[in-house]
mmCIF file of C-alpha atoms in Angstrom:
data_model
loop_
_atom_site.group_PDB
_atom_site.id
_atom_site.type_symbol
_atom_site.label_atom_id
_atom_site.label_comp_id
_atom_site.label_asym_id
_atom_site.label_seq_id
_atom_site.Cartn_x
_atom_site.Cartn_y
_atom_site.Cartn_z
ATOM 1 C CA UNK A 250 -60.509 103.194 -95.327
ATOM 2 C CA UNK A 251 -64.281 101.984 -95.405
ATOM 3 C CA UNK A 252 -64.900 103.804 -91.974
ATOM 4 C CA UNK A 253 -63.428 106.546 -93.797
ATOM 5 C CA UNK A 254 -65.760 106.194 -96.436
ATOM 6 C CA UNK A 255 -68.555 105.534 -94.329
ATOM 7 C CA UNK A 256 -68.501 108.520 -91.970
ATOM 8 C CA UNK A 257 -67.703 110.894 -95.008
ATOM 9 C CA UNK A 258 -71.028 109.083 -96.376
ATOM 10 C CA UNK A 259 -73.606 109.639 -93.467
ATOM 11 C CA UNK A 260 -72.167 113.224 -92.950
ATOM 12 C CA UNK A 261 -73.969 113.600 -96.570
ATOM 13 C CA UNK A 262 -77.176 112.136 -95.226
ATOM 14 C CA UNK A 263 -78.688 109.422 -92.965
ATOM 15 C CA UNK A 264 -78.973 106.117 -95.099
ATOM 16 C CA UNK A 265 -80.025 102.548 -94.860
ATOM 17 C CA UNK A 266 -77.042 100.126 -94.937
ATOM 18 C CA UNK A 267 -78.298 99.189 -98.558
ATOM 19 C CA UNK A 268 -78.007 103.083 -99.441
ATOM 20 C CA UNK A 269 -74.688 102.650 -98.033
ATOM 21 C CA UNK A 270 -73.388 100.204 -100.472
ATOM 22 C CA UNK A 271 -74.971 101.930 -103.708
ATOM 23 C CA UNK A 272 -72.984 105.263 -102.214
ATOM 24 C CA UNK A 273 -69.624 103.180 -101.835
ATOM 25 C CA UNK A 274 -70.170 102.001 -105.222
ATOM 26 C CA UNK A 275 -70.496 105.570 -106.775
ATOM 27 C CA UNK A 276 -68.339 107.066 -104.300
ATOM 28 C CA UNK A 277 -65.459 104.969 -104.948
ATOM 29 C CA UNK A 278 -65.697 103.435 -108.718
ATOM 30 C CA UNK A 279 -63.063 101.495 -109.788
ATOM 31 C CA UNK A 280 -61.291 100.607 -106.092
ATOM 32 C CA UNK A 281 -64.851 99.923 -104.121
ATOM 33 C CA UNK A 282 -63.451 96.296 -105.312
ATOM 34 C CA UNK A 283 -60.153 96.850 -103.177
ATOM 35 C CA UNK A 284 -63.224 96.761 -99.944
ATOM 36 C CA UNK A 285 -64.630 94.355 -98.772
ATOM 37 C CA UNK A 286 -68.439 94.097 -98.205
ATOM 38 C CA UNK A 287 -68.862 91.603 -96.161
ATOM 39 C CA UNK A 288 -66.992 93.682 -93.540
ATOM 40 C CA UNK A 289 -69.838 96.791 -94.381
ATOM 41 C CA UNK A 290 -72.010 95.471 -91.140
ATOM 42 C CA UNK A 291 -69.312 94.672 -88.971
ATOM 43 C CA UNK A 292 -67.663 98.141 -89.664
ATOM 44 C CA UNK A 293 -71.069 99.825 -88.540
ATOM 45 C CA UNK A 294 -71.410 98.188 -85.414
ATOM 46 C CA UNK A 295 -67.930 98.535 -84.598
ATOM 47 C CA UNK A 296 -68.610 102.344 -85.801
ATOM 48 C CA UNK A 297 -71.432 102.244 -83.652
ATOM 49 C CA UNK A 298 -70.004 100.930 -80.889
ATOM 50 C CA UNK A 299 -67.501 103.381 -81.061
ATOM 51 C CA UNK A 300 -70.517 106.380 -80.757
ATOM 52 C CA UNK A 301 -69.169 107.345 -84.181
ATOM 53 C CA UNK A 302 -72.699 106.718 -85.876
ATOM 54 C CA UNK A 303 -76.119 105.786 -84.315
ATOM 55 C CA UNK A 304 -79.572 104.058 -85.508
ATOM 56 C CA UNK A 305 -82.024 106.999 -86.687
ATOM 57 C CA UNK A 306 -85.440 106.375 -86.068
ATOM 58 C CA UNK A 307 -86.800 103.818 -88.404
ATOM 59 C CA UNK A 308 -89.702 105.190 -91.100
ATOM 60 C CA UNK A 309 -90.921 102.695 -93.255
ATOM 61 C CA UNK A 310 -88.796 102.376 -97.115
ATOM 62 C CA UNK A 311 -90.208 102.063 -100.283
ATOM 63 C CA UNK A 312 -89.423 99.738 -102.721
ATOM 64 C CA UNK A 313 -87.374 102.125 -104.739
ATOM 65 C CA UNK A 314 -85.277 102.906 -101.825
ATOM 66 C CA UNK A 315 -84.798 99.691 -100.156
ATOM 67 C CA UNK A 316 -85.919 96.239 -102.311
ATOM 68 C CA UNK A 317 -87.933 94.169 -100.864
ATOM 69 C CA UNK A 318 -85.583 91.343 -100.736
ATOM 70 C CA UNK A 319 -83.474 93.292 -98.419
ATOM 71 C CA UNK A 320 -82.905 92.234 -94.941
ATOM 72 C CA UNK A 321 -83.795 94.201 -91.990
ATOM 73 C CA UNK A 322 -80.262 95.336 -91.644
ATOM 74 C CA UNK A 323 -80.027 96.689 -94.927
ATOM 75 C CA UNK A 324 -83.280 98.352 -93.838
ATOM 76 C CA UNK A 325 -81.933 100.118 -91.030
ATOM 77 C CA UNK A 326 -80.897 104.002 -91.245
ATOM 78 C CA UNK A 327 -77.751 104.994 -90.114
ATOM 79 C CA UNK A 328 -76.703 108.479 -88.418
ATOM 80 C CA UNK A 329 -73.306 110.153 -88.006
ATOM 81 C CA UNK A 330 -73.486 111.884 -84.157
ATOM 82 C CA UNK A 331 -71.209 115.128 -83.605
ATOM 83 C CA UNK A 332 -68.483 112.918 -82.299
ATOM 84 C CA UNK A 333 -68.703 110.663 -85.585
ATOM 85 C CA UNK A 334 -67.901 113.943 -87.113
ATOM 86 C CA UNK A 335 -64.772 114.375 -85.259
ATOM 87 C CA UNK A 336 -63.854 111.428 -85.850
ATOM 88 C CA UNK A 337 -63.890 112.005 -90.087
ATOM 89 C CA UNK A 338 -61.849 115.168 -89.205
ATOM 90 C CA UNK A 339 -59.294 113.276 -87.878
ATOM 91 C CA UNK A 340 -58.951 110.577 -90.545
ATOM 92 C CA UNK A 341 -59.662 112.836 -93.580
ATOM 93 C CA UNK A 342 -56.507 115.154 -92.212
ATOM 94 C CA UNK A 343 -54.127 112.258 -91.886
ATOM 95 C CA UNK A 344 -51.286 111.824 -94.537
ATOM 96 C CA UNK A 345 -48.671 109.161 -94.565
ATOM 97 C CA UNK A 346 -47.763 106.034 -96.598
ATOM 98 C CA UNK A 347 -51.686 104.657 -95.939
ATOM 99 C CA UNK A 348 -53.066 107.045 -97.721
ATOM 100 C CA UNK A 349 -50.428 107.190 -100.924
ATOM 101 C CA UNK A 350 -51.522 103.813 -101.578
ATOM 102 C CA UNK A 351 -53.942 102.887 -104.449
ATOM 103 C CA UNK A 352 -57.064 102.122 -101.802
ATOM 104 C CA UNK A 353 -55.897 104.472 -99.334
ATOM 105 C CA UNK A 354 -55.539 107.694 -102.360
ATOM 106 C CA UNK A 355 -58.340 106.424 -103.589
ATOM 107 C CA UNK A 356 -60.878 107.136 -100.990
ATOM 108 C CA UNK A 357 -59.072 110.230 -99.375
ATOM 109 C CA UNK A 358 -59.226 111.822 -102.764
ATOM 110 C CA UNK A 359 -63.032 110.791 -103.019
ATOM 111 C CA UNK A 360 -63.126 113.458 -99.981
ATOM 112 C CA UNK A 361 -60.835 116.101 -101.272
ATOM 113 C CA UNK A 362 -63.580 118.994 -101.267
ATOM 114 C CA UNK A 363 -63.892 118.342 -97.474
ATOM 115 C CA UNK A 364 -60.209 117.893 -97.106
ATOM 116 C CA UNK A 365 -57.845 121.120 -96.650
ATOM 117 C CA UNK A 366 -55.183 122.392 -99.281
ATOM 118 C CA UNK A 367 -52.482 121.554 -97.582
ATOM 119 C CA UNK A 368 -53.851 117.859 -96.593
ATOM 120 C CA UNK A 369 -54.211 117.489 -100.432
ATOM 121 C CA UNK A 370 -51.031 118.572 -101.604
ATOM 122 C CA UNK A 371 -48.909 116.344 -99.244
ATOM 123 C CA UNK A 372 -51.355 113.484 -100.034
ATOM 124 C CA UNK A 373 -50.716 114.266 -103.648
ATOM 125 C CA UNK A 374 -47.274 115.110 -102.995
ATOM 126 C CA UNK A 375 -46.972 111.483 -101.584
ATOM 127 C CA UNK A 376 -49.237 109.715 -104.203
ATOM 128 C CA UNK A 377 -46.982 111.301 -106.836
ATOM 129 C CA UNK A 378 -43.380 109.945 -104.711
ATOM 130 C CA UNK A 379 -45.409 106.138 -104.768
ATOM 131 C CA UNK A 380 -46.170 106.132 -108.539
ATOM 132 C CA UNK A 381 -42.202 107.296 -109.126
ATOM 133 C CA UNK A 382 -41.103 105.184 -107.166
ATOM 134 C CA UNK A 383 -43.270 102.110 -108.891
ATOM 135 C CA UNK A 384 -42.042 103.547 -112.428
ATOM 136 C CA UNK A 385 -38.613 103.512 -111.109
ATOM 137 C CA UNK A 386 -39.048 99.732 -110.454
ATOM 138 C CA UNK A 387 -40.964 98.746 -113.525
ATOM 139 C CA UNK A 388 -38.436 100.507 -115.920
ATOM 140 C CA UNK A 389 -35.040 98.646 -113.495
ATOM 141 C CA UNK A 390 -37.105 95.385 -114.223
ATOM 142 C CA UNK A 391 -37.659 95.578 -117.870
ATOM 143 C CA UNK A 392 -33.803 96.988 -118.015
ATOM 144 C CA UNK A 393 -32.413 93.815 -116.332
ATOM 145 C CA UNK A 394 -35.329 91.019 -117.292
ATOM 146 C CA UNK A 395 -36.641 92.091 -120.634
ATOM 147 C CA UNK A 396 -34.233 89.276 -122.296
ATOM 148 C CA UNK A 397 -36.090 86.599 -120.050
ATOM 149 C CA UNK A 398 -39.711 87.463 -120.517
ATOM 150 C CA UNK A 399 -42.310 85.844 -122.712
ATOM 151 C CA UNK A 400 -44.044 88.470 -125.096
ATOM 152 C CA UNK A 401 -47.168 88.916 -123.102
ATOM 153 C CA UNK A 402 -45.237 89.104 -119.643
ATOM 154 C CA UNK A 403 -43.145 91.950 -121.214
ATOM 155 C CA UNK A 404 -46.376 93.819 -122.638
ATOM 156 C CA UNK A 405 -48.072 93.903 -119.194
ATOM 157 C CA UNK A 406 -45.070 95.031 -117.673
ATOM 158 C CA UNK A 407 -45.392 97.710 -120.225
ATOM 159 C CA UNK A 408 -48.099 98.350 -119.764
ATOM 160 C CA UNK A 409 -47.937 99.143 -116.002
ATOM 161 C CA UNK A 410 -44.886 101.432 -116.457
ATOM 162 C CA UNK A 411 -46.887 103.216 -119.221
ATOM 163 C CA UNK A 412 -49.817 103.553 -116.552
ATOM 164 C CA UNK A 413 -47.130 104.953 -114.074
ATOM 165 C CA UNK A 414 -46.373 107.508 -116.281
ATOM 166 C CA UNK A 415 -49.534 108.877 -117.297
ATOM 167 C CA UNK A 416 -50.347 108.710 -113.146
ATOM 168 C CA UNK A 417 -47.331 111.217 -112.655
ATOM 169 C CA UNK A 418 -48.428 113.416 -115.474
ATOM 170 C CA UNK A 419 -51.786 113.822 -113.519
ATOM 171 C CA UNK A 420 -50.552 114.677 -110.363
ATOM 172 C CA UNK A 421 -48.273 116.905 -111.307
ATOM 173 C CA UNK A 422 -50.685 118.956 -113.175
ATOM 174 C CA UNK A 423 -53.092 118.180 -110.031
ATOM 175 C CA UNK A 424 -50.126 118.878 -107.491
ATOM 176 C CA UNK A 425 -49.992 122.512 -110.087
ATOM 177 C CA UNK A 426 -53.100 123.537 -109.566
ATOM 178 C CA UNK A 427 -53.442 122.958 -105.928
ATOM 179 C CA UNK A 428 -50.484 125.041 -105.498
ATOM 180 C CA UNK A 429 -52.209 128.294 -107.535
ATOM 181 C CA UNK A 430 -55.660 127.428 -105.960
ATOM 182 C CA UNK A 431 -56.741 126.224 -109.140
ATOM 183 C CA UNK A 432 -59.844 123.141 -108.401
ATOM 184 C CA UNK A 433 -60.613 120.722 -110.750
ATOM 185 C CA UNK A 434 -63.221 121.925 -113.422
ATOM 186 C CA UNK A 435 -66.589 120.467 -113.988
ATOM 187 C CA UNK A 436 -67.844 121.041 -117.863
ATOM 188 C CA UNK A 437 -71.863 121.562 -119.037
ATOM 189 C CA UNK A 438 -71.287 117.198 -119.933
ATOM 190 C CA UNK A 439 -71.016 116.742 -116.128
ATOM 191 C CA UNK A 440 -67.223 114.709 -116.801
ATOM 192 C CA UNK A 441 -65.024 116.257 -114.662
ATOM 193 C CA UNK A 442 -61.679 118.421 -116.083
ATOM 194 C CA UNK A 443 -63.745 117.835 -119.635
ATOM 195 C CA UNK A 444 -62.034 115.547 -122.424
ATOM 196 C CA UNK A 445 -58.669 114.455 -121.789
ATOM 197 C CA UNK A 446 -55.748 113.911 -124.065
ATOM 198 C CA UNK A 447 -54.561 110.745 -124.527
ATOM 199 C CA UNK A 448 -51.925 110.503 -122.735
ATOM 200 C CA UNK A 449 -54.415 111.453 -119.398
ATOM 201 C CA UNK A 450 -54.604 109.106 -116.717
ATOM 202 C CA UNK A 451 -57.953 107.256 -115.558
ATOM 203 C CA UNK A 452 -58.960 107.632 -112.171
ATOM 204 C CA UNK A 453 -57.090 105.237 -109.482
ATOM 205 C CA UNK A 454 -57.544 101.506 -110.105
ATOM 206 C CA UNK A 455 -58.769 102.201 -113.806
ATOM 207 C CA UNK A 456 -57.489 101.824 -117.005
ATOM 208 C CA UNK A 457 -58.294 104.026 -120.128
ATOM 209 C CA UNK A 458 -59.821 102.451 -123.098
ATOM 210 C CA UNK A 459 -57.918 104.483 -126.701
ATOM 211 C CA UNK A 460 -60.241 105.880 -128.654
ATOM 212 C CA UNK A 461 -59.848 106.098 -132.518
#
């Protein structure tokens, strides 16, 4: 998933390895913590290695692009080459149970506008099979082992199936408007698909806070 993430990054722009991070961190909200950064520099190399990406030519970075504190590696820009780009084809058109996972639906669906219809609807399609089948599970558990739970064991588990269910409603109305060519909209306040009901999911990883 992070070489994923990475080649869908540089194919944006070059960047330093710091840039990299800040990106992932945007990119990927709530799951970046699902990725490990200390594998970040091994992943390039290996990336490199692999003549996925390549070292641009170095220009010197300000302060407000690198800090100073940074070490050289962080300092160092990163390029994707044409077979790098290939490469991101190939991974951003796989589906199967790695990418219906939380990290793995997660960063594909980071990359959805570079990703073709079909791609997305059996990666939602599958996404949306996952979550059922978790609901499924939560709602046998609390049928069988409700009796036997402590108060605040029982409200978690709760409060996963209740997560589960709001997940489902998503897709589906995702899985709905990939199928009629409908995108996603983006309102004047910049939050994309505008205010949501209650009863909306959060993105991946997340959980929603009520509001009064």
């Amino acid at each position: 998933m992070l070489e994923l993430a990475i080649l869908g990054l540089l194919q944006e722009a070059p960047m330093h390895g710091y840039e990299l991070r800040k990106e992932l961190t945007a990119k990927l909200g709530a799951i970046r913590a699902a990725i490990s950064y200390g594998s970040l520099y091994p992943t390039l190399r290996r990336l490199q290695a692999a003549g996925w990406i390549t070292e641009a030519d170095e220009t010197p970075a300000t302060a407000e692009e690198v800090p100073a504190l940074t070490s050289r590696r962080g300092r160092v820009v990163y390029e994707i080459t044409a077979e790098g780009k290939e490469r991101f084809a190939q991974l951003i058109a796989q589906t199967g149970p790695e990418t219906y996972g939380d990290t793995g639906f997660g960063v594909h669906f980071a990359f959805f506008s570079r990703t073709d219809q079909a791609t997305r609807l059996r990666i939602l399609e599958g996404r949306r099979r996952t979550i059922e089948e978790r609901r499924e599970g939560l709602r046998d558990m609390l049928g069988r082992a409700a009796e036997r739970l402590d108060a605040y064991t029982l409200e978690l588990q709760r409060h996963g199936l209740e997560a589960c269910e709001r997940e489902v409603r998503w897709l589906e109305e995702l899985i709905a408007n990939e199928r009629s060519g409908r995108a996603p909209t983006v309102p004047h306040d910049g939050t994309a698909g505008g205010p949501r009901q209650d009863n909306s999911p959060p993105p991946p990883g997340e959980t929603r806070t009520e509001r009064p």
